[in-house]
CSV table of C-alpha atoms in Angstrom, one decimal:
chain,number,residue,atom,x,y,z
A,1,MET,CA,86.9,171.0,196.9
A,2,ALA,CA,88.1,173.9,199.0
A,3,GLU,CA,90.7,173.4,201.6
A,4,ASP,CA,89.6,173.0,205.2
A,5,LYS,CA,89.5,176.0,207.4
A,6,THR,CA,90.0,176.2,211.1
A,7,MET,CA,87.9,178.2,213.4
A,8,PHE,CA,87.1,178.3,217.1
A,9,VAL,CA,83.6,178.0,218.6
A,10,CYS,CA,82.4,178.6,222.2
A,11,SER,CA,80.8,175.4,223.4
A,12,HIS,CA,78.7,177.4,225.8
A,13,CYS,CA,77.0,180.0,223.6
A,14,GLY,CA,78.1,179.2,220.0
A,15,TYR,CA,80.2,182.4,219.5
A,16,GLU,CA,82.6,182.0,216.6
A,17,SER,CA,86.1,183.4,216.4
A,18,ALA,CA,89.0,183.1,213.9
A,19,LYS,CA,91.5,182.6,216.8
A,20,TRP,CA,91.5,181.1,220.2
A,21,LEU,CA,90.3,183.3,223.1
A,22,GLY,CA,90.6,182.6,226.8
A,23,LYS,CA,87.3,184.4,227.6
A,24,CYS,CA,84.3,184.4,225.4
A,25,PRO,CA,83.2,188.0,224.6
A,26,SER,CA,79.6,186.9,224.2
A,27,CYS,CA,78.8,184.9,227.4
A,28,GLY,CA,81.9,185.7,229.5
A,29,GLN,CA,82.8,182.0,230.1
A,30,TRP,CA,86.5,181.0,230.4
A,31,SER,CA,88.3,178.2,228.4
A,32,THR,CA,85.2,177.3,226.4
A,33,PHE,CA,86.6,177.7,222.9
A,34,LYS,CA,87.1,174.5,220.9
A,35,GLU,CA,88.9,174.2,217.6
A,36,ILE,CA,86.8,172.8,214.7
A,37,LYS,CA,87.5,172.3,211.0
A,38,VAL,CA,85.1,173.8,208.5
A,39,ALA,CA,84.9,172.9,204.8
A,40,ALA,CA,82.9,174.6,202.1
A,41,ASP,CA,80.9,171.5,201.2
A,42,TYR,CA,80.5,169.4,204.3
A,43,GLY,CA,77.3,167.2,203.9
A,44,THR,CA,75.6,169.6,201.6
A,45,ALA,CA,76.0,167.5,198.4
A,46,ALA,CA,74.4,164.4,199.9
A,47,ALA,CA,71.6,166.5,201.5
A,48,LYS,CA,70.8,168.3,198.2
A,49,GLN,CA,70.7,165.0,196.3
A,50,ALA,CA,68.4,163.3,198.9
A,51,ALA,CA,66.2,166.4,198.9
A,52,LEU,CA,66.0,166.4,195.1
A,53,SER,CA,65.1,162.7,195.1
A,54,VAL,CA,62.3,163.1,197.6
A,55,ARG,CA,60.8,166.1,195.8
A,56,GLN,CA,60.9,164.3,192.5
A,57,GLY,CA,59.3,161.3,194.1
A,58,LYS,CA,56.4,163.5,195.5
A,59,ALA,CA,55.8,165.5,192.3
A,60,GLY,CA,56.9,163.0,189.7
A,61,GLY,CA,59.7,165.3,188.4
A,62,VAL,CA,60.3,168.8,189.5
A,63,SER,CA,62.8,171.5,188.8
A,64,ASP,CA,66.1,171.5,190.6
A,65,PRO,CA,65.4,173.0,194.1
A,66,ARG,CA,69.0,173.8,194.7
A,67,ARG,CA,68.7,177.3,193.4
A,68,ASN,CA,66.4,179.8,195.0
A,69,HIS,CA,64.9,182.8,193.3
A,70,PRO,CA,63.7,186.1,194.8
A,71,VAL,CA,60.0,186.5,195.2
A,72,LYS,CA,58.0,189.8,195.7
A,73,LEU,CA,56.7,190.1,199.2
A,74,HIS,CA,53.1,190.8,198.1
A,75,ASP,CA,53.1,187.7,195.9
A,76,ILE,CA,53.8,185.4,198.8
A,77,SER,CA,50.7,183.7,200.1
A,78,HIS,CA,49.7,184.7,203.6
A,79,GLU,CA,47.6,181.6,204.2
A,80,ALA,CA,49.0,179.4,206.9
A,81,GLU,CA,50.7,176.2,205.6
A,82,PRO,CA,48.8,173.1,206.7
A,83,ARG,CA,50.5,171.3,209.6
A,84,ILE,CA,51.0,167.6,210.0
A,85,ASP,CA,48.7,166.2,212.7
A,86,THR,CA,50.6,164.0,215.2
A,87,HIS,CA,47.3,162.6,216.6
A,88,ASP,CA,48.6,163.7,220.0
A,89,GLU,CA,46.8,166.7,221.5
A,90,GLU,CA,49.5,167.5,224.0
A,91,LEU,CA,52.3,167.4,221.4
A,92,ASN,CA,50.3,169.4,218.9
A,93,ARG,CA,49.6,172.0,221.6
A,94,VAL,CA,53.3,172.4,222.4
A,95,LEU,CA,54.3,172.6,218.7
A,96,GLY,CA,51.7,175.2,218.0
A,97,GLY,CA,49.1,173.0,216.2
A,98,GLY,CA,51.2,170.3,214.6
A,99,ILE,CA,54.5,169.7,212.7
A,100,VAL,CA,55.2,172.4,210.1
A,101,PRO,CA,56.4,170.8,206.8
A,102,GLY,CA,60.1,171.5,206.2
A,103,SER,CA,60.8,172.3,209.9
A,104,ILE,CA,63.5,170.8,212.1
A,105,ILE,CA,62.7,170.0,215.7
A,106,LEU,CA,65.1,169.2,218.6
A,107,LEU,CA,63.7,167.1,221.4
A,108,GLY,CA,65.8,167.0,224.5
A,109,GLY,CA,65.6,165.4,227.9
A,110,GLU,CA,67.5,163.4,230.6
A,111,PRO,CA,68.4,159.8,230.0
A,112,GLY,CA,65.5,157.4,230.5
A,113,ILE,CA,62.9,160.2,230.7
A,114,GLY,CA,60.9,158.9,227.7
A,115,LYS,CA,62.2,160.7,224.6
A,116,SER,CA,62.4,157.6,222.4
A,117,THR,CA,59.1,156.3,223.8
A,118,LEU,CA,57.3,159.6,223.0
A,119,THR,CA,58.7,159.7,219.5
A,120,LEU,CA,57.9,156.1,218.7
A,121,GLN,CA,54.5,156.3,220.2
A,122,THR,CA,53.7,159.3,218.1
A,123,ILE,CA,54.8,157.8,214.8
A,124,LEU,CA,52.9,154.6,215.5
A,125,SER,CA,49.7,156.8,215.7
A,126,MET,CA,50.4,158.2,212.2
A,127,PRO,CA,49.5,155.3,209.9
A,128,GLU,CA,48.8,157.5,206.9
A,129,ARG,CA,52.5,158.6,206.4
A,130,ASN,CA,55.8,157.0,205.4
A,131,ILE,CA,58.2,157.6,208.3
A,132,LEU,CA,61.9,156.8,208.5
A,133,TYR,CA,63.2,156.2,212.1
A,134,VAL,CA,67.0,156.4,212.2
A,135,SER,CA,68.5,154.9,215.4
A,136,GLY,CA,72.1,155.2,216.2
A,137,GLU,CA,71.8,153.8,219.8
A,138,GLU,CA,69.5,150.8,219.6
A,139,SER,CA,69.1,147.8,217.4
A,140,SER,CA,66.0,147.1,215.3
A,141,HIS,CA,65.1,144.3,217.6
A,142,GLN,CA,64.9,146.6,220.6
A,143,ILE,CA,62.8,149.1,218.7
A,144,LYS,CA,60.4,146.3,217.6
A,145,MET,CA,60.0,145.2,221.3
A,146,ARG,CA,59.2,148.8,222.3
A,147,ALA,CA,56.8,149.2,219.4
A,148,ASP,CA,54.9,146.0,220.4
A,149,ARG,CA,54.6,147.3,224.0
A,150,LEU,CA,53.3,150.7,222.8
A,151,ARG,CA,51.0,149.3,220.1
A,152,PRO,CA,47.8,149.3,222.3
A,153,THR,CA,48.1,153.1,222.7
A,154,SER,CA,48.5,153.8,219.0
A,155,ALA,CA,45.8,154.2,216.5
A,156,GLN,CA,43.8,151.0,215.9
A,157,GLY,CA,41.2,150.1,213.4
A,158,GLU,CA,42.7,152.2,210.6
A,159,THR,CA,43.9,151.0,207.3
A,160,PRO,CA,47.6,152.1,207.1
A,161,ARG,CA,48.5,153.9,203.9
A,162,GLY,CA,52.1,154.5,205.0
A,163,GLU,CA,54.7,152.6,206.8
A,164,VAL,CA,57.4,153.0,209.5
A,165,PHE,CA,60.8,152.2,208.3
A,166,VAL,CA,63.6,151.5,210.8
A,167,LEU,CA,67.2,152.2,210.0
A,168,CYS,CA,70.0,151.5,212.4
A,169,GLU,CA,72.8,153.6,211.0
A,170,THR,CA,75.3,156.3,212.2
A,171,SER,CA,76.7,157.4,208.9
A,172,LEU,CA,75.1,160.6,207.5
A,173,GLU,CA,75.9,159.7,203.9
A,174,ASN,CA,74.3,156.3,204.3
A,175,ILE,CA,71.2,157.9,205.8
A,176,PHE,CA,70.8,160.2,202.9
A,177,ALA,CA,71.3,157.3,200.5
A,178,GLU,CA,68.4,155.4,202.2
A,179,ILE,CA,66.2,158.5,202.1
A,180,GLN,CA,66.4,158.4,198.3
A,181,GLU,CA,65.0,154.9,198.4
A,182,VAL,CA,62.3,155.3,201.0
A,183,HIS,CA,61.1,158.9,200.2
A,184,PRO,CA,59.8,159.5,203.8
A,185,GLU,CA,57.3,162.2,204.8
A,186,LEU,CA,58.9,162.5,208.3
A,187,LEU,CA,62.4,161.8,209.4
A,188,ILE,CA,63.4,160.8,213.0
A,189,VAL,CA,67.1,160.9,214.1
A,190,ASP,CA,67.8,159.2,217.5
A,191,SER,CA,70.1,160.7,218.5
A,192,ILE,CA,72.0,163.6,216.8
A,193,GLN,CA,75.1,162.9,219.0
A,194,THR,CA,75.6,159.4,217.4
A,195,ILE,CA,75.5,160.6,213.8
A,196,ALA,CA,78.8,161.3,212.0
A,197,THR,CA,79.8,162.4,208.5
A,198,ASP,CA,82.8,160.9,206.7
A,199,THR,CA,84.0,164.4,205.6
A,200,VAL,CA,84.8,165.4,209.2
A,201,ASP,CA,87.8,163.8,210.9
A,202,SER,CA,86.5,163.6,214.4
A,203,SER,CA,84.5,161.2,216.6
A,204,PRO,CA,80.7,161.2,216.8
A,205,GLY,CA,79.3,163.6,219.3
A,206,SER,CA,82.1,166.1,218.9
A,207,ILE,CA,81.3,169.8,218.3
A,208,THR,CA,82.3,169.5,214.7
A,209,GLN,CA,80.3,166.4,214.0
A,210,VAL,CA,77.1,167.7,215.7
A,211,ARG,CA,77.3,171.0,214.0
A,212,GLU,CA,77.9,169.7,210.4
A,213,CYS,CA,75.4,166.9,210.7
A,214,ALA,CA,72.7,169.2,212.0
A,215,ALA,CA,73.5,171.7,209.2
A,216,ALA,CA,73.2,169.0,206.5
A,217,LEU,CA,69.9,167.8,207.9
A,218,LEU,CA,68.6,171.4,208.1
A,219,ARG,CA,69.5,171.8,204.4
A,220,PHE,CA,67.6,168.6,203.6
A,221,ALA,CA,64.5,169.6,205.5
A,222,LYS,CA,64.3,173.1,204.0
A,223,THR,CA,64.9,171.9,200.5
A,224,SER,CA,62.7,168.9,200.4
A,225,GLY,CA,59.9,170.0,202.8
A,226,VAL,CA,60.3,166.9,204.9
A,227,PRO,CA,60.2,167.7,208.6
A,228,VAL,CA,63.0,166.3,210.7
A,229,ILE,CA,62.9,165.5,214.5
A,230,LEU,CA,66.3,165.3,216.2
A,231,ILE,CA,66.6,163.7,219.6
A,232,GLY,CA,69.3,165.2,221.8
A,233,HIS,CA,71.1,164.3,225.0
A,234,ILE,CA,71.2,166.4,228.2
A,235,ASN,CA,74.5,167.1,229.9
A,236,LYS,CA,75.1,167.2,233.7
A,237,GLU,CA,74.3,170.9,233.8
A,238,GLY,CA,70.8,170.2,232.5
A,239,THR,CA,71.2,171.8,229.1
A,240,LEU,CA,71.2,170.2,225.7
A,241,ALA,CA,74.6,168.6,224.9
A,242,GLY,CA,76.7,169.8,222.0
A,243,PRO,CA,77.4,173.2,220.7
A,244,LYS,CA,74.9,176.0,221.4
A,245,ILE,CA,74.7,176.6,217.7
A,246,LEU,CA,72.7,173.4,217.5
A,247,GLU,CA,69.8,175.2,219.2
A,248,HIS,CA,70.2,178.2,216.8
A,249,ILE,CA,70.0,175.9,213.7
A,250,VAL,CA,66.7,174.2,214.5
A,251,ASP,CA,63.3,175.8,214.3
A,252,THR,CA,61.8,174.3,217.5
A,253,VAL,CA,63.4,173.2,220.7
A,254,ILE,CA,61.2,171.1,223.1
A,255,GLN,CA,62.3,169.6,226.3
A,256,PHE,CA,60.9,166.5,228.1
A,257,GLU,CA,61.0,167.0,231.9
A,258,GLY,CA,60.1,165.1,235.0
A,259,ASP,CA,61.3,163.2,237.9
A,260,GLN,CA,61.9,159.5,237.3
A,261,HIS,CA,60.4,158.9,240.7
A,262,TYR,CA,57.1,160.4,239.7
A,263,MET,CA,54.7,159.2,237.0
A,264,TYR,CA,54.2,162.6,235.4
A,265,ARG,CA,56.2,164.0,232.4
A,266,ILE,CA,56.0,167.6,231.2
A,267,LEU,CA,56.7,168.7,227.6
A,268,ARG,CA,57.9,172.3,227.4
A,269,SER,CA,58.7,174.5,224.4
A,270,ILE,CA,62.0,176.4,224.8
A,271,LYS,CA,62.1,177.8,221.3
A,272,ASN,CA,59.4,177.8,218.6
A,273,ARG,CA,59.5,179.8,215.4
A,274,PHE,CA,56.0,178.6,214.5
A,275,GLY,CA,54.1,179.0,217.8
A,276,SER,CA,54.2,180.1,221.4
A,277,THR,CA,56.8,179.0,223.9
A,278,SER,CA,54.5,179.2,226.9
A,279,GLU,CA,52.5,176.0,226.1
A,280,LEU,CA,52.7,172.9,228.2
A,281,GLY,CA,52.0,169.3,227.6
A,282,ILE,CA,51.5,166.8,230.5
A,283,TYR,CA,51.8,163.0,230.2
A,284,GLU,CA,51.5,160.1,232.6
A,285,MET,CA,54.1,157.3,232.3
A,286,GLY,CA,52.6,153.8,232.4
A,287,GLN,CA,53.4,150.2,231.5
A,288,GLU,CA,52.0,150.8,228.0
A,289,GLY,CA,53.8,154.1,227.3
A,290,LEU,CA,52.8,157.7,227.8
A,291,ARG,CA,49.2,158.6,228.4
A,292,GLN,CA,47.9,162.2,227.7
A,293,VAL,CA,46.6,164.0,230.8
A,294,SER,CA,43.7,166.0,229.6
A,295,ASN,CA,42.7,167.2,233.1
A,296,PRO,CA,45.8,167.5,235.2
A,297,SER,CA,44.0,169.2,238.1
A,298,GLU,CA,42.3,166.0,239.3
A,299,LEU,CA,45.7,164.1,239.3
A,300,LEU,CA,47.7,166.9,241.0
A,301,LEU,CA,45.3,167.3,244.0
A,302,THR,CA,45.5,164.9,246.9
A,303,GLU,CA,42.3,163.0,247.3
A,304,ASP,CA,41.8,163.8,251.0
A,305,HIS,CA,43.8,166.5,252.8
A,306,GLU,CA,41.1,167.5,255.2
A,307,GLY,CA,42.5,168.2,258.7
A,308,LEU,CA,46.1,168.6,257.5
A,309,SER,CA,47.8,171.9,258.1
A,310,GLY,CA,50.3,173.5,255.6
A,311,ILE,CA,48.3,172.7,252.5
A,312,ALA,CA,46.8,175.3,250.2
A,313,ILE,CA,45.2,175.0,246.7
A,314,SER,CA,46.1,177.5,244.0
A,315,SER,CA,44.7,178.0,240.5
A,316,ALA,CA,47.7,178.4,238.3
A,317,ILE,CA,48.1,178.8,234.5
A,318,GLU,CA,50.9,177.5,232.3
A,319,GLY,CA,50.5,178.6,228.7
A,320,VAL,CA,46.8,178.8,228.1
A,321,ARG,CA,45.9,175.9,230.3
A,322,PRO,CA,44.6,176.4,233.9
A,323,PHE,CA,45.0,173.7,236.5
A,324,LEU,CA,44.8,173.5,240.3
A,325,VAL,CA,48.1,172.9,242.2
A,326,GLU,CA,48.6,171.7,245.7
A,327,THR,CA,51.1,173.8,247.7
A,328,GLN,CA,52.6,172.1,250.7
A,329,ALA,CA,54.6,173.9,253.4
A,330,LEU,CA,56.3,172.8,256.6
A,331,VAL,CA,57.4,175.3,259.3
A,332,SER,CA,59.4,174.1,262.3
A,333,THR,CA,61.8,175.5,264.8
A,334,ALA,CA,65.4,175.7,263.5
A,335,ALA,CA,67.5,172.9,265.0
A,336,TYR,CA,70.7,174.7,264.1
A,337,GLY,CA,71.8,178.3,264.3
A,338,THR,CA,71.0,179.2,260.7
A,339,PRO,CA,67.3,178.4,259.6
A,340,GLN,CA,66.9,176.5,256.4
A,341,ARG,CA,64.9,177.7,253.4
A,342,SER,CA,64.1,175.0,250.8
A,343,ALA,CA,61.7,175.0,247.9
A,344,THR,CA,60.9,172.2,245.4
A,345,GLY,CA,59.1,173.2,242.3
A,346,PHE,CA,59.1,176.9,243.2
A,347,ASP,CA,61.6,179.7,242.9
A,348,GLN,CA,63.5,179.8,246.2
A,349,ARG,CA,64.4,183.5,245.9
A,350,ARG,CA,60.7,184.3,245.5
A,351,LEU,CA,60.0,182.2,248.6
A,352,ASN,CA,62.4,184.3,250.6
A,353,MET,CA,60.7,187.5,249.4
A,354,LEU,CA,57.3,186.2,250.4
A,355,LEU,CA,58.6,185.2,253.8
A,356,ALA,CA,59.9,188.7,254.3
A,357,VAL,CA,56.6,190.1,253.3
A,358,LEU,CA,54.8,187.8,255.8
A,359,GLU,CA,57.1,188.9,258.6
A,360,LYS,CA,57.2,192.6,257.8
A,361,ARG,CA,53.6,193.3,256.8
A,362,VAL,CA,51.6,190.7,258.7
A,363,GLY,CA,53.8,190.4,261.8
A,364,PHE,CA,54.6,186.7,262.0
A,365,LYS,CA,58.2,186.0,263.1
A,366,LEU,CA,59.8,183.3,261.0
A,367,ILE,CA,63.4,184.3,261.3
A,368,GLN,CA,64.3,181.5,263.7
A,369,LYS,CA,62.2,178.8,261.9
A,370,ASP,CA,62.9,176.4,259.1
A,371,VAL,CA,60.6,176.7,256.1
A,372,PHE,CA,60.2,173.9,253.5
A,373,LEU,CA,58.0,174.3,250.5
A,374,ASN,CA,56.9,171.7,247.9
A,375,ILE,CA,54.7,171.7,244.9
A,376,ALA,CA,52.9,168.4,244.8
A,377,GLY,CA,53.2,166.1,241.8
A,378,GLY,CA,56.8,166.9,240.9
A,379,LEU,CA,55.8,170.0,238.9
A,380,ARG,CA,57.7,173.2,238.6
A,381,VAL,CA,55.3,176.2,238.4
A,382,THR,CA,56.4,179.8,237.6
A,383,ASP,CA,53.0,181.5,237.7
A,384,MET,CA,53.1,184.6,240.0
A,385,ALA,CA,49.5,183.8,241.1
A,386,MET,CA,51.0,181.1,243.3
A,387,ASP,CA,52.1,183.7,245.8
A,388,LEU,CA,48.9,183.8,247.8
A,389,SER,CA,48.8,180.0,248.2
A,390,VAL,CA,52.5,179.9,249.3
A,391,ILE,CA,51.9,182.5,252.1
A,392,ALA,CA,48.7,180.7,253.1
A,393,ALA,CA,50.4,177.3,253.3
A,394,VAL,CA,53.3,178.7,255.3
A,395,LEU,CA,51.0,180.4,257.8
A,396,SER,CA,48.8,177.3,258.1
A,397,SER,CA,51.8,175.2,259.0
A,398,ASN,CA,53.2,177.8,261.4
A,399,VAL,CA,50.0,178.0,263.4
A,400,ASP,CA,49.2,174.3,262.8
A,401,THR,CA,45.7,175.2,261.6
A,402,PRO,CA,44.3,173.5,258.5
A,403,ILE,CA,42.6,175.5,255.7
A,404,GLU,CA,38.9,174.5,255.3
A,405,ALA,CA,38.0,172.2,252.4
A,406,GLY,CA,36.5,173.9,249.4
A,407,TRP,CA,38.8,176.9,249.5
A,408,CYS,CA,41.3,177.8,246.7
A,409,MET,CA,43.1,181.1,245.8
A,410,ALA,CA,45.0,182.9,243.2
A,411,GLY,CA,46.9,186.2,243.5
A,412,GLU,CA,50.3,187.9,243.2
A,413,VAL,CA,51.7,189.4,246.3
A,414,GLY,CA,53.7,192.7,246.2
A,415,LEU,CA,56.5,193.9,248.5
A,416,SER,CA,54.1,196.2,250.4
A,417,GLY,CA,51.8,193.3,251.1
A,418,GLU,CA,49.2,194.2,248.5
A,419,VAL,CA,47.5,191.5,246.4
A,420,ARG,CA,48.1,192.4,242.8
A,421,PRO,CA,45.8,191.6,239.8
A,422,ILE,CA,46.4,188.4,237.8
A,423,SER,CA,45.6,187.4,234.2
A,424,ARG,CA,42.9,185.1,232.9
A,425,VAL,CA,41.0,185.1,236.1
A,426,GLU,CA,37.8,183.8,234.4
A,427,GLN,CA,39.6,180.6,233.4
A,428,ARG,CA,41.0,180.1,236.9
A,429,ILE,CA,37.6,180.5,238.4
A,430,SER,CA,36.0,178.1,235.9
A,431,GLU,CA,38.6,175.4,236.6
A,432,ALA,CA,38.1,175.7,240.4
A,433,GLU,CA,34.3,175.5,240.0
A,434,LYS,CA,34.5,172.5,237.8
A,435,LEU,CA,36.4,170.6,240.5
A,436,GLY,CA,33.8,171.4,243.1
A,437,PHE,CA,35.5,174.2,245.1
A,438,THR,CA,33.0,176.5,246.8
A,439,HIS,CA,35.1,179.5,247.9
A,440,MET,CA,37.9,181.3,246.0
A,441,ILE,CA,40.1,184.3,247.0
A,442,ILE,CA,41.0,186.6,244.2
A,443,PRO,CA,42.5,190.1,243.9
A,444,ALA,CA,39.9,192.9,244.3
A,445,TYR,CA,41.0,194.6,241.1
A,446,ASN,CA,40.0,191.5,239.0
A,447,LEU,CA,36.4,191.5,240.4
A,448,LYS,CA,35.5,194.4,238.0
A,449,SER,CA,35.9,192.2,234.9
A,450,ILE,CA,34.0,189.2,236.2
A,451,ASP,CA,30.4,188.4,235.6
A,452,LYS,CA,29.3,186.9,238.9
A,453,LYS,CA,26.1,185.5,237.5
A,454,LYS,CA,28.1,183.0,235.4
A,455,HIS,CA,29.7,181.4,238.4
A,456,LYS,CA,28.2,179.5,241.4
A,457,ILE,CA,31.5,179.6,243.4
A,458,GLN,CA,31.6,182.3,246.1
A,459,LEU,CA,34.3,184.9,245.3
A,460,HIS,CA,36.2,186.7,248.0
A,461,PRO,CA,38.1,189.8,246.7
A,462,VAL,CA,41.1,191.0,248.8
A,463,ARG,CA,43.4,194.0,248.5
A,464,LYS,CA,46.0,193.0,251.1
A,465,VAL,CA,47.5,189.8,252.4
A,466,GLU,CA,45.9,190.4,255.9
A,467,GLU,CA,42.4,190.3,254.4
A,468,ALA,CA,43.1,186.9,252.7
A,469,LEU,CA,44.4,185.4,255.9
A,470,ARG,CA,41.4,186.8,257.8
A,471,PHE,CA,39.1,184.9,255.4
A,472,LEU,CA,41.1,181.6,255.8
A,473,PHE,CA,41.8,181.7,259.5
A,474,GLY,CA,39.3,184.2,261.0
């Protein structure tokens, strides 16, 4: 076995160096280099042996997969490899259609947000496969109690052809030994920060341990074709804990978000080699686990806001899914010398820009007033089409005049006060019409590509912000 080598890795971006550096040349951070020991064969021998055992168990004896051979490009099949159905439409959408065999997925989120609940609920709804659930944080009794609580939401009435195996272990070598016995079709590791290999002389969760354990699991996944789901912690900065190279190793990084004071949870894709990163999955946390929200618009809108000022409804799109969002604004006279600008669920810098447009182009003086903006439901929306509803909600609160019921809007606002065109306007209109809205303000440019005969909702095209405000407030 080769002697250990020492190298330095930036804990912020994963940049590697042969010597210690005060400032990282890649990300510019100071004092982020940590010393790690690298050996030529950390974890790979056990991973190869486990992968070979699994492949032989599937095929009844196959050639040694440890050696790869070059293949001509035109001989490679262009057909898409069948994905593993998780029986969860929201998770399938975020992953790009299901789990790709041989892929390695990293699921991150804050403590208590529901990462383990989502994972266990998903594997309980896959009775046709052998699944190995490795837990380094909880006992088998705790996992059983959670499974009994989640059982009503899992698939019922099906004859299970597979089984869920639970292994409470933190040693990587012991995990690979059990894999050779179980021959799983899906491997869950909860969490990667608790797993350690005996060949590395450091504590679990350190940069060296996380790096080497993830690399060994990657080698196992790619060689055996068994997908691996890693659950990761979030640090106080809101990013995935561990070295940045962990995100480079995996194929897909998905993040579970949401405020613990709200019932909604959002599943976002940060990195995906097999699909889009703009998809979004929405869940509702309940007593019996996570429930898929197929129509988030009905849940995100207040049942009755008639007569309340400072509320505007916008038709937004996240990924390919349209939904209606309630924008709330409060404008009041500044109690102190400097007015406050606060935004929850919306980019505060963009709010400042829209307030400047409202003051310069429309003539409303807000320089001595506090402005508070909130996106209802605890969501964070980045769609530019929210601009028009933000301006409408701010002005409605400023003049204390409510917007009539049945009105919604979508449009991006430019610095000169013009309403710029938006994408997928047909989907936005259909979503608003489905929920009973009768009037919708859209950019005038988008009216050219719309078939008015298909929609019963009355469309109001506008070119400038003043025209939109004239429709709403007369």
